Short mmCIF file of C-alpha atoms in Angstrom, two decimals:
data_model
loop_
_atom_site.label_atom_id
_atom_site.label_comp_id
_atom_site.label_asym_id
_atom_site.label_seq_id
_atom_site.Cartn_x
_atom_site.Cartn_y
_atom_site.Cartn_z
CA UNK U 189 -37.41 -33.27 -35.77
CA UNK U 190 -41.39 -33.26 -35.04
CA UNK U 191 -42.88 -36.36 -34.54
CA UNK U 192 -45.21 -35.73 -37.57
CA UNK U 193 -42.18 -35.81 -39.75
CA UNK U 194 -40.71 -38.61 -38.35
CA UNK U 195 -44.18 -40.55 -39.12
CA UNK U 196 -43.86 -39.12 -42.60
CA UNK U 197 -40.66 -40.15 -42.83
CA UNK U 198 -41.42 -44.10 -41.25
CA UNK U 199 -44.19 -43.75 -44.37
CA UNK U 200 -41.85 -43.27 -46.67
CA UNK U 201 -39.60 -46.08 -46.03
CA UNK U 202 -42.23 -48.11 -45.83
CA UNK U 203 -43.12 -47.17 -49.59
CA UNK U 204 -39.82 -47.88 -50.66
CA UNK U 205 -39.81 -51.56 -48.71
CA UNK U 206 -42.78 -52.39 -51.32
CA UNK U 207 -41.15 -51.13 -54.60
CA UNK U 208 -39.88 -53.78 -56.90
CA UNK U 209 -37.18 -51.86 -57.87
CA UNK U 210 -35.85 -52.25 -54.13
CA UNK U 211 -35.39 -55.56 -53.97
CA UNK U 212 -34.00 -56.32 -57.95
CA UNK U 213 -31.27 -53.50 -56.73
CA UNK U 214 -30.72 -54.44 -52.78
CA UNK U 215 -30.80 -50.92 -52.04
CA UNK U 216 -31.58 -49.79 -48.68
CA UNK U 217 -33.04 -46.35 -47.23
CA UNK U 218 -32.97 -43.99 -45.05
CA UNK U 219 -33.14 -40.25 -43.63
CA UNK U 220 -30.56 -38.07 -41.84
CA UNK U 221 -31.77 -34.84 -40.92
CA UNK U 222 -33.85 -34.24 -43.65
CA UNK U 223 -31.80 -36.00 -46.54
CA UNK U 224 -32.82 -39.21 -48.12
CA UNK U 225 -29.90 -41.61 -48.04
CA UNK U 226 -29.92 -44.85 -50.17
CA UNK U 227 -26.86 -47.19 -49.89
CA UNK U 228 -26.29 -49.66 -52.82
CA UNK U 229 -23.86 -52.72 -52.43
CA UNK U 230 -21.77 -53.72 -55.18
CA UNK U 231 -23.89 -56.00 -57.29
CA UNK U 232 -22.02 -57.53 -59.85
CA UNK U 233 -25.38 -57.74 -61.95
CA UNK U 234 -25.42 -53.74 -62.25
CA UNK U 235 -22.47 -53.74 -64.10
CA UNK U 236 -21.96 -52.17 -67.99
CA UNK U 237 -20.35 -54.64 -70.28
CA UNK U 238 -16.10 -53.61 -69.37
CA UNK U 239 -17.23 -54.27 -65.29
CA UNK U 240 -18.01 -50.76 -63.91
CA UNK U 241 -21.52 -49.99 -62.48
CA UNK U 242 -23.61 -48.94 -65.04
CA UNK U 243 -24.42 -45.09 -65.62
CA UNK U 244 -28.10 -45.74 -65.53
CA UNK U 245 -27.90 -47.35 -61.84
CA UNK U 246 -25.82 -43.96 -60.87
CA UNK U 247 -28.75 -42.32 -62.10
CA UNK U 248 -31.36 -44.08 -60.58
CA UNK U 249 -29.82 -43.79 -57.12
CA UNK U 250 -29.49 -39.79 -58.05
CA UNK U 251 -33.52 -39.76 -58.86
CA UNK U 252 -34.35 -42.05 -55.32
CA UNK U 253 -32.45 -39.41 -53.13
CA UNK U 254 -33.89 -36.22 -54.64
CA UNK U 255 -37.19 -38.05 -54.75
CA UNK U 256 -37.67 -38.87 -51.51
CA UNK U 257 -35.83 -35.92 -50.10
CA UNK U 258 -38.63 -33.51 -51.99
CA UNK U 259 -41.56 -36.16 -50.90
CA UNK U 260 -41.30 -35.70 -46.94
CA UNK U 261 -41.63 -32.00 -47.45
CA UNK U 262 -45.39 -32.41 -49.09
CA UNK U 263 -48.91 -33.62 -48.59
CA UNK U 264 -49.43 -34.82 -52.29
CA UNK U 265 -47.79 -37.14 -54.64
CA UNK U 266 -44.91 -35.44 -56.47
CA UNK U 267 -43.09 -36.82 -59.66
CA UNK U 268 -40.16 -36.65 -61.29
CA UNK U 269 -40.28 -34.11 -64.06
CA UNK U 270 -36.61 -33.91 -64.97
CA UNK U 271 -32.97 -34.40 -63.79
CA UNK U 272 -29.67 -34.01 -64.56
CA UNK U 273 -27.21 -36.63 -64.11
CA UNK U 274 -23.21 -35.47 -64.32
CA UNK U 275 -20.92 -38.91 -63.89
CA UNK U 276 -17.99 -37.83 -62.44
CA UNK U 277 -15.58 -40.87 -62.19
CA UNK U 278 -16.35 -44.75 -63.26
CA UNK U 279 -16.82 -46.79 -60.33
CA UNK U 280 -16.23 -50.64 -60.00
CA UNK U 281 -16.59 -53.30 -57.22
CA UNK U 282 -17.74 -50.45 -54.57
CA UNK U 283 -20.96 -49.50 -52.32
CA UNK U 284 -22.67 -46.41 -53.50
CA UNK U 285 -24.04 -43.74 -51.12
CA UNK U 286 -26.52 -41.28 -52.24
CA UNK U 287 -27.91 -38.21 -50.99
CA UNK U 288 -30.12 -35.40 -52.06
CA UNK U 289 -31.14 -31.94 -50.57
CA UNK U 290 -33.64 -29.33 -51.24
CA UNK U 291 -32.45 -26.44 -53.34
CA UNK U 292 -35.29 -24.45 -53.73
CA UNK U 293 -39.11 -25.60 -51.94
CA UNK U 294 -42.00 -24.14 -53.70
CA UNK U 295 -45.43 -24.93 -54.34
CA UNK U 296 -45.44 -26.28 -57.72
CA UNK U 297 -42.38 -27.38 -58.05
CA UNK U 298 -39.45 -28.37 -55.77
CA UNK U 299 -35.63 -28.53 -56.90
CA UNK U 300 -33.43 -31.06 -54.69
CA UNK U 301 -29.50 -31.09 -55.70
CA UNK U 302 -27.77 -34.85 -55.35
CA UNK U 303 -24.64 -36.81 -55.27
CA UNK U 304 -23.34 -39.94 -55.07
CA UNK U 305 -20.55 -41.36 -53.63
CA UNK U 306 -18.24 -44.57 -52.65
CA UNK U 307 -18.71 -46.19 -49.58
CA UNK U 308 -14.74 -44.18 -49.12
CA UNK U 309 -16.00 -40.70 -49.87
CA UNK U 310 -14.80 -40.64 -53.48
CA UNK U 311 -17.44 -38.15 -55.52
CA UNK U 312 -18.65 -40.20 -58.69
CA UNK U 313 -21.42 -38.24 -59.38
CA UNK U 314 -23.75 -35.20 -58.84
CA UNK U 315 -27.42 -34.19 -60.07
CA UNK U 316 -30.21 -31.96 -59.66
CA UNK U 317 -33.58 -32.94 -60.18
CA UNK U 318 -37.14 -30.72 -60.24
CA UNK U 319 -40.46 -32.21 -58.52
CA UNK U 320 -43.75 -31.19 -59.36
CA UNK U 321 -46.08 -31.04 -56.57
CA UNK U 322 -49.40 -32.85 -57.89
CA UNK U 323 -52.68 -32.38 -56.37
CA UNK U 324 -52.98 -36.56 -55.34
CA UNK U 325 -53.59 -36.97 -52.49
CA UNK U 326 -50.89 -38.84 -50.32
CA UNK U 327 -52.65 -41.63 -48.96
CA UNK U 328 -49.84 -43.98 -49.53
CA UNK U 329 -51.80 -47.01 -46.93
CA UNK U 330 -55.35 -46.32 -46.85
CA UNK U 331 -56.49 -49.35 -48.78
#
């Protein structure tokens, strides 16, 4: 790894410490070579009405991984312009581990694939997600 993405990568993290979102689901963050991990502790508060983790927090950790997998590759903002979410097994009472990977790196638009898993290795879900590459600039801490 250059040091330039390793910068872009401390950047990153550093975006994600500030997000709300962060701290109302205790997720943490990271990369490994390239791939955005996030690792989400059982919270009981994340849970659907019959106690499993709601589909929509499966989701979200899906979006975060592709997301910021796709984001250390560019220069410019990117967003989210769709992704598909396929739930593979209801989870309760476990860590979640996600992880996302380019599929395809263009200039427009990027495709990352995703998955999430138990903190065991069980599958519960996989996703793929398409980035458009804006023209913002990425200034994420010049105030």
């Amino acid at each position: 790894m250059t040091s330039q993405n390793k910068k872009k990568e401390e950047e990153l993290i550093k975006l994600f410490d500030k997000a709300p979102i962060k701290k109302t689901f205790g997720m943490t963050f990271h990369y490994d070579q390239g791939s955005a991990i996030f690792e989400l502790p059982y919270n009981p508060g994340l849970d659907h009405a019959l106690g499993g983790t709601h589909g929509g927090v499966i989701a979200t950790l899906l979006d975060n991984a592709g997301w910021f997998t796709v984001a250390l590759y560019y220069d410019t903002w990117i967003a989210t312009s769709e992704f598909q979410t396929r739930l593979l097994e209801p989870v309760t009472k476990e860590t979640l581990i996600s992880r996302g990977w380019i599929i395809r790196q263009g200039k427009t638009l990027s495709v990352a694939g995703m998955e999430v898993k138990t903190s065991s290795g069980k599958l519960i879900a996989t996703g793929t997600g398409s980035f458009v590459v804006t023209s913002v600039p990425y200034n994420i801490f010049q105030s």
